[in-house]
Coordinates of N, CA and C in Angstrom, one line a residue:
M1 N 6.3 -0.1 1.1 CA 5.7 -1.4 1.2 C 6.1 -2.1 -0.3
L2 N 6.6 -3.3 -0.2 CA 7.1 -4.1 -1.4 C 6.2 -5.3 -1.5
I3 N 5.8 -5.7 -2.8 CA 5.0 -7.0 -2.9 C 5.8 -7.6 -3.9
R4 N 6.3 -8.9 -3.7 CA 7.2 -9.7 -4.4 C 7.0 -11.3 -4.3
K5 N 7.6 -12.0 -5.2 CA 7.4 -13.3 -5.2 C 8.2 -13.9 -4.0
A6 N 7.8 -14.9 -3.4 CA 8.4 -15.8 -2.3 C 9.7 -16.4 -2.7
K7 N 10.5 -16.8 -1.8 CA 11.7 -17.7 -2.0 C 11.4 -18.9 -1.0
R8 N 12.1 -19.9 -1.5 CA 12.0 -21.3 -0.7 C 12.3 -21.0 0.8
E9 N 13.4 -20.2 1.0 CA 13.9 -20.1 2.5 C 12.9 -19.2 3.4
E10 N 11.9 -18.8 2.7 CA 10.8 -18.1 3.5 C 9.5 -19.0 3.8
S11 N 9.6 -20.3 3.7 CA 8.6 -21.2 3.9 C 8.0 -21.2 5.1
K12 N 8.8 -21.1 6.3 CA 8.2 -21.1 7.5 C 7.3 -20.0 8.0
I13 N 7.8 -18.6 7.6 CA 7.0 -17.6 7.8 C 5.7 -17.5 6.9
I14 N 6.0 -18.0 5.7 CA 4.7 -18.2 4.9 C 3.7 -19.2 5.6
A15 N 4.2 -20.2 5.9 CA 3.3 -21.2 6.6 C 2.6 -20.6 7.8
S16 N 3.1 -19.7 8.4 CA 2.5 -19.1 9.7 C 1.3 -18.2 9.1
Y17 N 1.6 -17.4 8.0 CA 0.5 -16.5 7.5 C -0.7 -17.4 6.8
I18 N -0.1 -18.4 6.0 CA -1.3 -19.2 5.3 C -2.0 -19.9 6.3
F19 N -1.5 -20.4 7.5 CA -2.3 -21.1 8.5 C -3.2 -20.2 9.1
L20 N -2.9 -18.9 9.3 CA -4.0 -17.7 9.7 C -5.2 -17.9 8.9
A21 N -5.0 -18.0 7.6 CA -6.0 -17.9 6.7 C -6.8 -19.2 6.5
M22 N -6.2 -20.3 6.8 CA -6.9 -21.6 6.6 C -6.7 -22.6 7.7
E23 N -6.7 -22.0 9.1 CA -6.7 -22.9 10.1 C -7.7 -23.9 10.3
E24 N -8.9 -23.6 10.3 CA -10.0 -24.6 10.3 C -10.0 -25.6 9.2
I25 N -9.7 -25.2 8.0 CA -9.7 -26.1 6.8 C -8.6 -27.0 6.9
S26 N -7.4 -26.5 7.5 CA -6.2 -27.3 7.6 C -6.3 -28.4 8.5
Y27 N -7.3 -28.1 9.8 CA -7.6 -29.3 10.6 C -8.4 -30.3 9.8
Q28 N -9.4 -29.8 9.1 CA -10.2 -30.8 8.3 C -9.4 -31.6 7.5
F29 N -8.3 -31.1 6.8 CA -7.4 -31.7 5.7 C -6.7 -32.8 6.5
I30 N -6.0 -32.5 7.7 CA -5.1 -33.5 8.3 C -6.0 -34.3 9.4
G31 N -7.1 -34.0 9.7 CA -7.9 -34.8 10.6 C -7.6 -34.7 12.1
E32 N -7.0 -33.6 12.4 CA -6.5 -33.3 13.9 C -6.6 -31.8 14.1
N33 N -7.1 -31.4 15.3 CA -7.0 -29.9 15.7 C -5.7 -29.8 16.3
S34 N -4.7 -29.8 15.6 CA -3.4 -29.6 16.2 C -2.6 -28.4 15.3
A35 N -2.6 -27.2 15.8 CA -1.8 -26.0 15.1 C -0.4 -26.5 14.8
E36 N 0.3 -27.3 15.7 CA 1.7 -27.6 15.5 C 1.8 -28.6 14.2
K37 N 0.9 -29.5 14.2 CA 0.9 -30.5 13.0 C 0.5 -29.9 11.8
A38 N -0.5 -28.9 11.9 CA -0.9 -28.3 10.6 C 0.1 -27.4 10.1
L39 N 0.8 -26.7 10.9 CA 1.8 -25.8 10.4 C 2.9 -26.7 9.9
Q40 N 3.3 -27.9 10.4 CA 4.4 -28.8 9.8 C 3.9 -29.2 8.4
F41 N 2.7 -29.5 8.4 CA 2.1 -29.9 7.0 C 2.2 -28.9 6.1
L42 N 1.8 -27.7 6.3 CA 1.9 -26.6 5.4 C 3.4 -26.2 5.1
H43 N 4.2 -26.1 6.1 CA 5.5 -25.9 5.8 C 6.2 -26.9 4.8
S44 N 5.9 -28.2 5.0 CA 6.4 -29.2 4.2 C 6.0 -29.0 2.8
L45 N 4.8 -28.6 2.6 CA 4.4 -28.3 1.2 C 4.8 -27.0 0.6
I46 N 4.9 -25.9 1.4 CA 5.4 -24.7 0.9 C 6.8 -24.6 0.5
E47 N 7.6 -25.4 1.0 CA 9.0 -25.4 0.7 C 9.2 -26.2 -0.5
E48 N 8.3 -27.0 -0.9 CA 8.5 -27.8 -2.2 C 7.9 -27.1 -3.4
T49 N 8.2 -27.7 -4.5 CA 7.7 -27.2 -5.8 C 6.5 -27.9 -6.4
N50 N 5.8 -27.3 -7.3 CA 4.8 -28.1 -8.0 C 3.6 -28.6 -7.1
N51 N 3.1 -27.7 -6.2 CA 1.8 -28.1 -5.4 C 1.1 -26.7 -5.1
Q52 N -0.2 -27.0 -4.8 CA -0.9 -25.7 -4.7 C -0.4 -24.8 -3.5
Y53 N 0.2 -25.3 -2.6 CA 0.7 -24.5 -1.5 C 2.3 -23.9 -1.7
S54 N 2.9 -24.4 -2.8 CA 4.3 -23.9 -3.0 C 4.6 -22.5 -2.8
Y55 N 5.9 -22.3 -2.4 CA 6.3 -21.0 -2.4 C 6.3 -20.3 -3.8
E56 N 6.4 -21.2 -4.8 CA 6.3 -20.8 -6.2 C 5.1 -20.0 -6.5
N57 N 3.9 -20.4 -5.7 CA 2.7 -19.7 -6.0 C 2.3 -18.6 -5.0
C58 N 3.4 -18.1 -4.4 CA 3.2 -17.2 -3.2 C 3.7 -15.9 -3.5
W59 N 2.9 -14.9 -3.1 CA 3.4 -13.4 -3.1 C 3.4 -13.0 -1.7
L60 N 4.5 -12.2 -1.4 CA 4.7 -11.8 -0.1 C 4.7 -10.2 -0.1
V61 N 4.2 -9.6 1.2 CA 4.3 -8.2 1.3 C 5.3 -8.0 2.5
E62 N 6.3 -7.1 2.0 CA 7.4 -6.7 2.9 C 7.3 -5.3 3.3
F63 N 7.6 -5.0 4.6 CA 7.5 -3.7 5.1 C 8.5 -3.5 6.2
E64 N 9.5 -2.6 5.9 CA 10.6 -2.3 6.8 C 11.3 -3.6 7.0
N65 N 11.6 -4.3 5.9 CA 12.4 -5.5 5.9 C 11.8 -6.7 6.6
E66 N 10.5 -6.6 6.9 CA 9.8 -7.6 7.6 C 8.6 -8.1 6.6
I67 N 8.5 -9.5 6.6 CA 7.4 -10.0 5.7 C 6.1 -9.9 6.7
I68 N 5.1 -9.3 6.1 CA 3.9 -9.0 6.9 C 2.6 -9.7 6.4
A69 N 2.8 -10.2 5.2 CA 1.5 -10.9 4.7 C 2.0 -11.8 3.6
A70 N 1.2 -12.9 3.1 CA 1.4 -13.7 2.2 C 0.1 -14.1 1.5
A71 N 0.2 -14.2 0.1 CA -1.0 -14.6 -0.8 C -0.5 -15.9 -1.6
L72 N -1.4 -16.8 -1.7 CA -1.2 -17.9 -2.5 C -2.2 -17.8 -3.9
V73 N -1.6 -17.9 -5.0 CA -2.4 -17.7 -6.3 C -1.9 -18.8 -7.3
Y74 N -2.8 -19.4 -7.9 CA -2.3 -20.4 -9.0 C -3.4 -20.6 -9.9
D75 N -2.9 -21.2 -11.1 CA -3.7 -21.3 -12.3 C -4.7 -22.5 -12.0
G76 N -6.1 -22.1 -11.9 CA -7.2 -23.1 -11.6 C -7.2 -24.3 -12.6
S77 N -6.6 -24.1 -13.8 CA -6.7 -25.3 -14.7 C -5.7 -26.4 -14.4
K78 N -4.8 -26.1 -13.3 CA -3.9 -26.9 -12.8 C -4.2 -27.5 -11.4
L79 N -5.4 -27.3 -10.9 CA -5.8 -27.6 -9.7 C -5.4 -29.2 -9.3
H80 N -5.8 -30.1 -10.2 CA -5.8 -31.6 -10.0 C -4.2 -31.8 -9.9
E81 N -3.4 -31.5 -10.8 CA -2.0 -31.6 -10.8 C -1.3 -31.1 -9.6
L82 N -1.7 -29.8 -9.1 CA -1.1 -29.2 -8.0 C -1.6 -29.9 -6.7
R83 N -2.6 -30.6 -6.7 CA -3.3 -31.1 -5.4 C -2.8 -32.4 -5.2
E84 N -2.2 -33.1 -6.2 CA -1.6 -34.4 -6.0 C -0.8 -34.6 -5.0
P85 N 0.4 -33.8 -5.1 CA 1.5 -33.7 -3.9 C 0.8 -33.5 -2.6
V86 N -0.3 -32.8 -2.5 CA -0.9 -32.5 -1.3 C -1.7 -33.8 -0.7
A87 N -2.2 -34.4 -1.5 CA -2.8 -35.7 -1.2 C -1.8 -36.8 -0.7
R88 N -0.8 -36.9 -1.5 CA 0.4 -37.7 -1.1 C 1.0 -37.3 0.3
Q89 N 1.2 -36.0 0.6 CA 1.6 -35.6 1.9 C 0.7 -35.8 3.1
I90 N -0.8 -35.7 2.8 CA -1.5 -36.0 3.9 C -1.5 -37.5 4.0
Q91 N -1.5 -38.4 3.1 CA -1.4 -39.8 3.2 C -0.1 -40.3 3.9
A92 N 0.9 -39.7 3.6 CA 2.2 -39.9 4.3 C 2.3 -39.5 5.7
M93 N 1.8 -38.2 6.1 CA 2.0 -37.8 7.3 C 0.8 -38.1 8.3
F94 N -0.5 -38.3 7.8 CA -1.6 -38.5 8.6 C -2.4 -39.8 8.2
N95 N -1.9 -40.6 7.2 CA -2.5 -41.8 6.8 C -4.1 -41.6 6.5
R96 N -4.5 -40.5 5.9 CA -5.9 -40.3 5.5 C -6.0 -40.0 4.0
P97 N -7.1 -40.3 3.5 CA -7.3 -39.9 2.1 C -7.6 -38.4 2.0
F98 N -7.4 -37.8 0.8 CA -7.6 -36.5 0.6 C -8.2 -36.4 -0.8
N99 N -9.5 -35.8 -0.8 CA -10.1 -35.7 -2.1 C -11.3 -34.7 -2.0
P100 N -10.9 -33.5 -1.6 CA -12.1 -32.4 -1.4 C -12.6 -32.0 -2.8
E101 N -13.8 -31.3 -2.7 CA -14.3 -30.7 -3.8 C -13.5 -29.8 -4.6
D102 N -13.6 -29.6 -5.7 CA -12.8 -28.7 -6.6 C -13.1 -27.2 -6.1
E103 N -12.2 -26.4 -5.7 CA -12.4 -25.2 -5.4 C -12.3 -24.1 -6.5
T104 N -11.6 -24.4 -7.5 CA -11.4 -23.7 -8.7 C -11.5 -24.6 -9.9
Q105 N -11.2 -23.9 -11.1 CA -11.3 -24.5 -12.3 C -10.5 -23.7 -13.4
A106 N -10.6 -24.4 -14.6 CA -9.8 -23.7 -15.9 C -10.5 -22.4 -16.0
G107 N -9.8 -21.4 -16.5 CA -10.4 -20.0 -16.8 C -10.3 -19.0 -15.5
E108 N -9.5 -19.3 -14.7 CA -9.3 -18.4 -13.6 C -8.0 -18.8 -12.8
Y109 N -7.4 -17.6 -12.4 CA -6.2 -17.8 -11.4 C -6.9 -17.8 -10.2
Y110 N -6.7 -18.6 -9.2 CA -7.4 -18.8 -8.1 C -6.5 -18.3 -6.9
I111 N -7.1 -17.3 -6.0 CA -6.5 -16.8 -4.8 C -6.9 -17.8 -3.8
D112 N -6.1 -18.6 -3.5 CA -6.3 -19.7 -2.5 C -6.5 -19.2 -1.1
C113 N -5.6 -18.4 -0.7 CA -5.6 -17.7 0.6 C -4.8 -16.5 0.8
V114 N -5.0 -15.7 1.7 CA -4.3 -14.4 2.0 C -4.2 -14.3 3.5
G115 N -3.0 -14.3 4.1 CA -2.9 -14.3 5.5 C -1.9 -13.0 5.8
V116 N -2.5 -12.2 6.8 CA -1.8 -11.0 7.2 C -1.3 -11.0 8.6
N117 N -0.2 -10.7 9.1 CA 0.4 -10.7 10.4 C -0.8 -10.0 11.2
P118 N -1.3 -10.6 12.4 CA -2.2 -10.0 13.2 C -1.8 -8.7 13.7
N119 N -0.7 -8.4 13.9 CA -0.1 -6.9 14.2 C -0.3 -6.1 13.2
Q120 N -0.6 -6.4 12.0 CA -0.7 -5.5 10.7 C -2.1 -5.4 10.3
Q121 N -3.0 -6.3 10.9 CA -4.2 -6.2 10.4 C -5.1 -4.9 10.7
G122 N -6.1 -4.7 9.7 CA -6.8 -3.3 9.9 C -6.0 -2.2 9.5
K123 N -4.9 -2.4 8.6 CA -4.1 -1.2 8.1 C -4.3 -1.1 6.7
G124 N -5.2 -1.9 6.0 CA -5.4 -1.8 4.6 C -4.4 -2.7 3.7
I125 N -3.7 -3.6 4.4 CA -2.7 -4.5 3.7 C -3.4 -5.4 2.9
G126 N -4.4 -6.0 3.5 CA -5.3 -7.0 2.6 C -5.8 -6.4 1.4
S127 N -6.3 -5.2 1.5 CA -6.8 -4.4 0.3 C -5.8 -4.2 -0.8
K128 N -4.5 -3.8 -0.2 CA -3.3 -3.6 -1.1 C -2.9 -4.8 -1.8
I129 N -2.9 -5.9 -1.2 CA -2.5 -7.3 -1.8 C -3.6 -7.5 -2.9
F130 N -4.9 -7.5 -2.7 CA -5.9 -7.8 -3.6 C -5.7 -6.8 -4.7
Q131 N -5.6 -5.5 -4.5 CA -5.3 -4.6 -5.6 C -4.1 -4.9 -6.5
F132 N -3.0 -5.3 -6.0 CA -1.8 -5.7 -6.5 C -2.1 -7.1 -7.4
L133 N -2.8 -8.0 -6.9 CA -3.2 -9.1 -7.7 C -4.0 -8.8 -8.8
I134 N -5.0 -7.9 -8.6 CA -5.9 -7.4 -9.6 C -5.0 -6.8 -10.8
D135 N -4.1 -6.0 -10.4 CA -3.3 -5.3 -11.4 C -2.4 -6.4 -12.1
E136 N -1.7 -7.2 -11.3 CA -0.9 -8.3 -11.9 C -1.6 -9.3 -12.8
Y137 N -2.6 -9.9 -12.4 CA -3.2 -11.0 -13.1 C -4.3 -10.6 -14.2
V138 N -5.1 -9.5 -13.6 CA -6.2 -9.1 -14.7 C -5.9 -8.1 -15.7
Y139 N -5.1 -7.1 -15.3 CA -4.6 -6.1 -16.3 C -3.3 -6.2 -17.0
K140 N -2.3 -6.9 -16.3 CA -1.1 -7.1 -16.9 C -1.2 -8.5 -17.7
R141 N -1.8 -9.6 -17.1 CA -1.8 -10.9 -17.7 C -3.0 -11.2 -18.5
N142 N -4.2 -10.3 -18.4 CA -5.4 -10.6 -19.1 C -6.0 -11.8 -18.6
E143 N -5.9 -12.1 -17.3 CA -6.6 -13.3 -16.8 C -7.7 -12.9 -15.8
T144 N -8.5 -14.0 -15.5 CA -9.6 -13.7 -14.5 C -9.1 -14.2 -13.1
L145 N -9.5 -13.5 -12.1 CA -9.1 -14.0 -10.8 C -10.3 -14.5 -10.2
G146 N -10.2 -15.5 -9.5 CA -11.3 -16.2 -8.6 C -11.0 -16.3 -7.1
L147 N -12.0 -16.4 -6.4 CA -11.7 -16.7 -4.9 C -13.1 -17.2 -4.3
L148 N -12.9 -17.9 -3.1 CA -14.2 -18.2 -2.4 C -14.4 -17.5 -1.2
V149 N -15.6 -17.1 -0.8 CA -15.8 -16.4 0.4 C -16.9 -17.2 1.3
D150 N -16.6 -17.3 2.5 CA -17.6 -17.9 3.5 C -18.7 -17.0 3.5
C151 N -19.9 -17.5 3.4 CA -21.1 -16.8 3.7 C -21.4 -16.3 5.0
N152 N -20.6 -16.8 6.0 CA -20.6 -16.2 7.3 C -19.4 -15.2 7.5
N153 N -19.0 -14.6 6.4 CA -18.0 -13.5 6.6 C -18.3 -12.3 5.7
P154 N -19.2 -11.7 6.1 CA -19.8 -10.5 5.3 C -18.7 -9.4 5.2
N155 N -17.8 -9.2 6.0 CA -16.8 -8.1 6.0 C -15.9 -8.5 4.8
A156 N -15.4 -9.8 4.7 CA -14.6 -10.2 3.5 C -15.4 -10.0 2.2
K157 N -16.6 -10.5 2.1 CA -17.3 -10.3 1.0 C -17.5 -8.8 0.5
R158 N -17.8 -8.0 1.6 CA -17.9 -6.6 1.3 C -16.7 -6.1 0.6
L159 N -15.5 -6.4 1.2 CA -14.2 -5.8 0.7 C -14.2 -6.4 -0.8
Y160 N -14.4 -7.6 -1.0 CA -14.1 -8.1 -2.5 C -15.1 -7.5 -3.5
L161 N -16.3 -7.2 -3.1 CA -17.3 -6.5 -3.9 C -16.8 -5.1 -4.2
K162 N -16.3 -4.4 -3.1 CA -15.8 -3.1 -3.2 C -14.7 -3.0 -4.3
L163 N -13.7 -4.0 -4.3 CA -12.6 -4.1 -5.1 C -13.1 -4.4 -6.5
G164 N -14.3 -4.8 -6.8 CA -14.7 -5.1 -8.2 C -15.0 -6.6 -8.4
F165 N -14.9 -7.5 -7.4 CA -15.1 -8.9 -7.6 C -16.7 -9.0 -7.7
E166 N -17.2 -10.1 -8.6 CA -18.6 -10.2 -8.8 C -18.8 -11.6 -8.2
V167 N -20.0 -12.0 -7.6 CA -20.5 -13.4 -7.3 C -20.8 -14.0 -8.6
V168 N -20.3 -15.2 -8.9 CA -20.6 -15.9 -10.1 C -21.3 -17.3 -9.8
G169 N -21.5 -17.6 -8.5 CA -21.9 -18.9 -8.2 C -21.7 -19.3 -6.7
E170 N -22.0 -20.5 -6.5 CA -21.5 -21.1 -5.1 C -20.6 -22.4 -5.5
K171 N -19.9 -22.7 -4.4 CA -19.1 -23.9 -4.4 C -19.1 -24.5 -3.0
T172 N -18.8 -25.7 -3.0 CA -18.7 -26.5 -1.6 C -17.3 -26.9 -1.4
L173 N -16.7 -26.8 -0.4 CA -15.3 -27.2 -0.1 C -15.3 -27.8 1.4
V174 N -14.9 -28.9 1.4 CA -14.9 -29.8 2.7 C -16.3 -29.7 3.3
G175 N -17.4 -29.8 2.6 CA -18.7 -29.8 3.0 C -19.1 -28.3 3.4
K176 N -18.5 -27.3 3.2 CA -18.9 -25.9 3.6 C -19.4 -25.3 2.3
K177 N -20.6 -24.6 2.3 CA -21.0 -23.8 1.3 C -20.3 -22.5 1.1
L178 N -19.8 -22.1 0.1 CA -19.1 -20.9 -0.2 C -19.5 -20.2 -1.5
E179 N -19.4 -18.8 -1.4 CA -19.7 -18.1 -2.7 C -18.5 -18.0 -3.4
H180 N -18.6 -18.2 -4.7 CA -17.5 -18.0 -5.8 C -17.6 -16.7 -6.4
L181 N -16.5 -15.9 -6.2 CA -16.4 -14.7 -6.9 C -15.3 -14.6 -7.8
Q182 N -15.4 -13.7 -8.9 CA -14.4 -13.5 -9.8 C -14.4 -12.0 -10.2
F183 N -12.9 -11.6 -10.6 CA -12.7 -10.3 -11.1 C -12.3 -10.5 -12.6
K184 N -13.1 -10.0 -13.5 CA -12.7 -10.2 -14.9 C -12.5 -8.7 -15.5
K185 N -11.7 -8.6 -16.4 CA -11.4 -7.4 -17.1 C -12.6 -7.0 -17.9
K186 N -13.1 -5.8 -17.7 CA -14.2 -5.2 -18.5 C -13.7 -4.8 -19.8
N187 N -14.6 -5.2 -20.9 CA -14.2 -4.7 -22.2 C -14.8 -3.5 -22.5

C-alpha cells in the first residue's frame, strides 16, 4: 500500500471518494440533491489549484495500482483564501451564495475529509490514512492536526480517540453541531 500526493489527472477518482465523505454537505453547498451535479462541482474544484478541495491538498492511497482512498488536508490558517474559489464556483454553477461557518482555524492542519472505496471499507485503510497523516503532519512537520466529527457518528469518534485525537470543543458547519478534535505532539 502506497500513500502519496495526488496529481491533477486523478481529479475524477478523487471527486468520487471525496463525495463519499461529504455527500450530504455537498448537497447543502450546491442547494440540490443531485449526485451528478455535486460530483461535477467537486471535480471542477479538485482539478484546479489554490482551493480547499484542490488535488494539491490531497493524499491518495494506492493498492495494486488502484487508487482506493483519498484524504484532503490543508492549512487551517488559509481557510478563507482557499474557500474564495469555492464560493465563486458555487455562484457560477448554482447561482447561490456560499458562506458557511469556519470549520478550521490558524494553528492546525485540517483533515477536511477522507473517503475510502466502498469495496475496501472495513479493512483498516481509514486507520492507515490517519496514522500516515499523524506521522506526516504532527511528527515530521511538528504541526497540529484537526478534524470535525458528527456527534451521530460514534464509530468515527471512537477511531479518532483511539488514534490519539482529543476533543477540544464544538463547531457548527452548515447548521450542524460537530465536535472538534485535534492531535498535538506531546512534549
